[in-house]
Short mmCIF file of C-alpha atoms and ligand atoms in Angstrom, two decimals:
data_model
loop_
_atom_site.label_atom_id
_atom_site.label_comp_id
_atom_site.label_asym_id
_atom_site.label_seq_id
_atom_site.Cartn_x
_atom_site.Cartn_y
_atom_site.Cartn_z
CA MET A 1 -8.88 47.87 89.01
CA SER A 2 -12.07 48.89 87.30
CA GLN A 3 -14.30 46.19 85.86
CA LYS A 4 -13.33 47.11 82.34
CA GLY A 5 -9.60 46.94 82.97
CA THR A 6 -6.62 49.23 83.27
CA VAL A 7 -5.03 51.11 80.40
CA LEU A 8 -1.50 52.49 80.62
CA ILE A 9 -0.91 55.65 78.56
CA VAL A 10 2.75 56.35 77.77
CA GLU A 11 2.88 59.81 76.22
CA ASP A 12 5.13 62.78 76.88
CA GLN A 13 2.70 65.42 75.59
CA GLU A 14 0.33 66.46 78.33
CA GLY A 15 -2.47 67.45 75.94
CA PHE A 16 -2.65 64.00 74.35
CA ARG A 17 -2.37 62.29 77.73
CA ASN A 18 -5.32 64.27 79.07
CA VAL A 19 -7.57 63.72 76.07
CA TYR A 20 -7.11 59.95 76.09
CA GLU A 21 -7.29 59.71 79.85
CA ASP A 22 -10.61 61.61 79.86
CA VAL A 23 -12.24 59.46 77.21
CA LEU A 24 -11.10 56.21 78.84
CA VAL A 25 -12.07 57.21 82.37
CA SER A 26 -15.49 58.40 81.23
CA ASP A 27 -16.00 55.01 79.59
CA GLY A 28 -15.17 53.17 82.80
CA TYR A 29 -11.52 52.17 82.41
CA SER A 30 -8.85 52.73 85.02
CA VAL A 31 -5.97 54.75 83.63
CA ILE A 32 -2.35 55.02 84.66
CA LEU A 33 -0.02 57.55 83.09
CA ALA A 34 3.66 57.63 82.22
CA VAL A 35 5.44 60.67 80.84
CA ASP A 36 8.53 58.97 79.39
CA GLY A 37 9.68 55.57 78.16
CA GLU A 38 11.46 54.57 81.36
CA GLU A 39 8.41 55.24 83.50
CA GLY A 40 6.23 53.53 80.88
CA TRP A 41 8.30 50.35 80.98
CA GLU A 42 8.41 50.43 84.79
CA LEU A 43 4.60 50.73 85.03
CA ALA A 44 4.03 48.09 82.33
CA ARG A 45 6.22 45.66 84.27
CA THR A 46 4.89 46.36 87.73
CA LYS A 47 1.21 47.15 87.10
CA LYS A 48 0.56 44.74 84.21
CA PRO A 49 -2.19 46.84 82.61
CA ASN A 50 -4.78 45.25 80.31
CA LEU A 51 -3.68 47.44 77.44
CA ILE A 52 -0.95 49.98 76.66
CA LEU A 53 -1.23 53.10 74.53
CA LEU A 54 2.36 53.83 73.56
CA ASP A 55 3.81 56.91 71.93
CA LEU A 56 6.88 56.26 69.77
CA GLY A 57 8.72 59.55 70.29
CA LEU A 58 9.45 59.57 74.01
CA PRO A 59 12.24 60.89 76.27
CA LYS A 60 14.67 58.48 78.00
CA LEU A 61 13.55 55.28 76.23
CA ASP A 62 11.77 55.64 72.90
CA GLY A 63 8.56 53.74 72.13
CA PHE A 64 10.32 51.08 70.06
CA GLU A 65 12.62 50.25 72.99
CA VAL A 66 9.66 50.09 75.36
CA LEU A 67 7.79 47.83 72.92
CA ARG A 68 10.83 45.57 72.58
CA LEU A 69 11.10 45.22 76.38
CA ILE A 70 7.36 44.54 76.67
CA ARG A 71 7.48 41.78 74.05
CA GLU A 72 10.71 40.24 75.35
CA THR A 73 9.52 39.92 78.93
CA ASP A 74 7.28 37.03 79.95
CA ALA A 75 5.21 39.08 82.38
CA THR A 76 4.29 41.67 79.75
CA LYS A 77 4.60 39.95 76.37
CA ASP A 78 0.86 39.30 75.96
CA ILE A 79 -0.35 42.81 76.85
CA PRO A 80 -2.00 44.43 73.79
CA VAL A 81 -0.15 47.55 72.65
CA ILE A 82 -1.57 50.33 70.48
CA ILE A 83 1.07 52.75 69.26
CA PHE A 84 0.64 56.46 68.66
CA SER A 85 2.32 57.45 65.44
CA VAL A 86 2.82 60.69 63.61
CA MET A 87 1.03 61.28 60.33
CA GLY A 88 3.15 60.22 57.36
CA GLU A 89 5.48 57.91 59.27
CA GLN A 90 4.35 54.69 57.60
CA LYS A 91 7.67 53.01 58.20
CA ASP A 92 7.32 53.55 61.94
CA ILE A 93 3.90 51.91 61.90
CA LYS A 94 5.20 48.97 59.88
CA LYS A 95 8.20 48.54 62.18
CA ALA A 96 6.07 48.69 65.33
CA LEU A 97 3.55 46.16 63.97
CA GLU A 98 6.43 43.85 63.04
CA MET A 99 7.76 44.23 66.57
CA GLY A 100 4.45 43.04 67.95
CA ALA A 101 2.27 46.10 68.38
CA ASN A 102 -1.39 45.10 68.02
CA ASP A 103 -2.71 48.26 66.41
CA TYR A 104 -1.86 51.88 65.78
CA THR A 105 -3.44 55.28 65.75
CA VAL A 106 -2.26 58.39 63.98
CA LYS A 107 -2.03 61.44 66.23
CA GLY A 108 -4.60 64.08 65.50
CA PHE A 109 -6.19 61.89 62.85
CA TYR A 110 -8.21 59.41 64.84
CA THR A 111 -10.71 60.88 67.24
CA PRO A 112 -10.57 59.74 70.86
CA ARG A 113 -13.85 57.85 70.22
CA GLN A 114 -12.28 55.90 67.36
CA ILE A 115 -9.35 55.04 69.56
CA LEU A 116 -11.77 53.91 72.23
CA SER A 117 -13.35 51.47 69.81
CA LYS A 118 -9.91 50.06 68.98
CA ILE A 119 -9.25 49.67 72.68
CA LYS A 120 -12.54 47.86 73.18
CA GLY A 121 -11.71 45.47 70.37
CA LEU A 122 -8.43 44.55 72.00
CA VAL A 123 -9.50 44.46 75.62
CA THR A 124 -12.30 42.06 74.67
CA GLN A 125 -9.63 39.48 74.01
CA LEU A 126 -8.53 39.56 77.61
CA ASP A 127 -9.80 37.71 80.57
CA VAL A 128 -11.08 40.82 82.32
CA LYS A 129 -13.66 40.06 84.97
CA GLY A 130 -16.86 42.01 84.73
CA PRO A 131 -19.01 43.32 81.91
CA VAL A 132 -16.44 43.31 79.13
CA VAL A 133 -17.57 44.29 75.68
CA SER A 134 -18.29 41.21 73.62
CA TYR A 135 -19.53 40.99 70.09
CA LYS A 136 -22.81 39.15 70.35
CA LEU A 137 -23.74 37.39 67.15
CA GLN A 138 -25.44 39.88 64.92
CA VAL A 139 -26.17 37.22 62.33
CA LYS A 140 -29.38 36.37 64.15
CA GLU A 141 -30.81 39.40 62.34
CA ASP A 142 -29.92 38.02 58.96
CA LYS A 143 -30.96 34.47 58.21
CA LEU A 144 -28.73 34.00 55.17
CA ASP A 145 -25.60 35.07 57.01
CA ALA A 146 -26.63 33.00 59.97
CA VAL A 147 -26.98 29.87 57.88
CA LYS A 148 -23.67 30.52 56.16
CA LEU A 149 -21.85 31.13 59.39
CA ARG A 150 -23.38 28.09 61.00
CA GLU A 151 -22.29 25.92 58.09
CA GLU A 152 -18.79 27.36 58.12
CA VAL A 153 -18.18 26.96 61.80
CA GLY A 154 -20.24 23.83 62.18
CA LEU A 155 -22.24 25.07 65.11
CA PRO A 156 -25.38 23.40 66.31
CA LYS A 157 -28.54 25.38 65.78
CA GLY A 158 -28.95 28.27 68.18
CA TYR A 159 -25.25 29.03 68.61
CA LEU A 160 -25.10 27.47 72.03
CA CYS A 161 -21.98 25.95 73.55
CA PRO A 162 -22.51 22.17 73.22
CA ASP A 163 -21.18 21.65 76.74
CA CYS A 164 -22.51 24.66 78.66
CA LYS A 165 -25.66 25.46 76.62
CA VAL A 166 -24.69 29.12 76.83
CA GLU A 167 -24.97 31.47 73.86
CA LEU A 168 -21.64 31.80 72.07
CA VAL A 169 -20.02 35.18 71.47
CA LEU A 170 -18.13 36.30 68.39
CA GLU A 171 -14.65 37.58 69.19
CA MET A 172 -12.87 39.79 66.68
CA PHE A 173 -9.13 40.24 66.19
CA PRO A 174 -7.42 42.81 64.01
CA ASP A 175 -5.82 41.16 61.00
CA TYR A 176 -2.72 42.89 59.63
CA VAL A 177 -1.88 40.33 57.01
CA ARG A 178 -4.59 41.53 54.66
CA GLN A 179 -4.01 44.88 53.03
CA GLY A 180 -6.47 47.56 51.98
CA GLY A 181 -8.85 48.40 54.76
CA HIS A 182 -9.41 47.38 58.29
CA TRP A 183 -9.90 43.63 58.47
CA TYR A 184 -10.74 41.51 61.42
CA SER A 185 -10.60 37.81 61.87
CA SER A 186 -13.11 36.32 64.23
CA ARG A 187 -13.89 33.26 66.23
CA LEU A 188 -16.77 32.04 68.30
CA SER A 189 -16.21 31.25 71.91
CA CYS A 190 -18.19 30.21 74.95
CA PRO A 191 -18.26 32.90 77.65
CA ASN A 192 -18.64 30.18 80.26
CA CYS A 193 -15.95 27.59 79.48
CA ALA A 194 -13.88 29.79 77.10
CA LYS A 195 -13.73 27.01 74.51
CA ALA A 196 -13.29 28.42 71.00
CA PHE A 197 -15.08 27.17 67.91
CA1 LIG B 201 6.06 62.18 71.84
#
């Protein structure tokens, strides 16, 4: 496994598979590929990737079935899943998010780079060994925000873990409850002891 983690791409169209594989590999991820839903489920179960990019329209088992199996099975239920959807199929997106997909992309609408940033946001939540992407506190640049954040989260000055004396990192999670835009909820955590604040 690469230091950044392994991403499983389940997609029956070769062109899409290649584009996403290229962008992920060039950014340092390991990639495994499945060309239909059955193979996708098999690889999800046996390889336990750090993240799954899942097409909905797939031969053998469709993406909804694969997602259901992933979420119903203990070994795979916590793996982040980003679905590929087709432009205009809002009900598919809604259904997949209700079934436990973490995020979605619209085919041909999001650039591979935008998808990569979604992937980074989700893989950060995982316990991947190595130089994972973490959101260092940017509020150090802005004193007002820093004061506000410190008051809200009740952190001691300097944003250090009280136990480990290590600088805390800000983790961000997509928030689907709020409508109208792309919202994230966040929390502070210690990269050493993993305690959240
Ligand atoms: Ca397809």
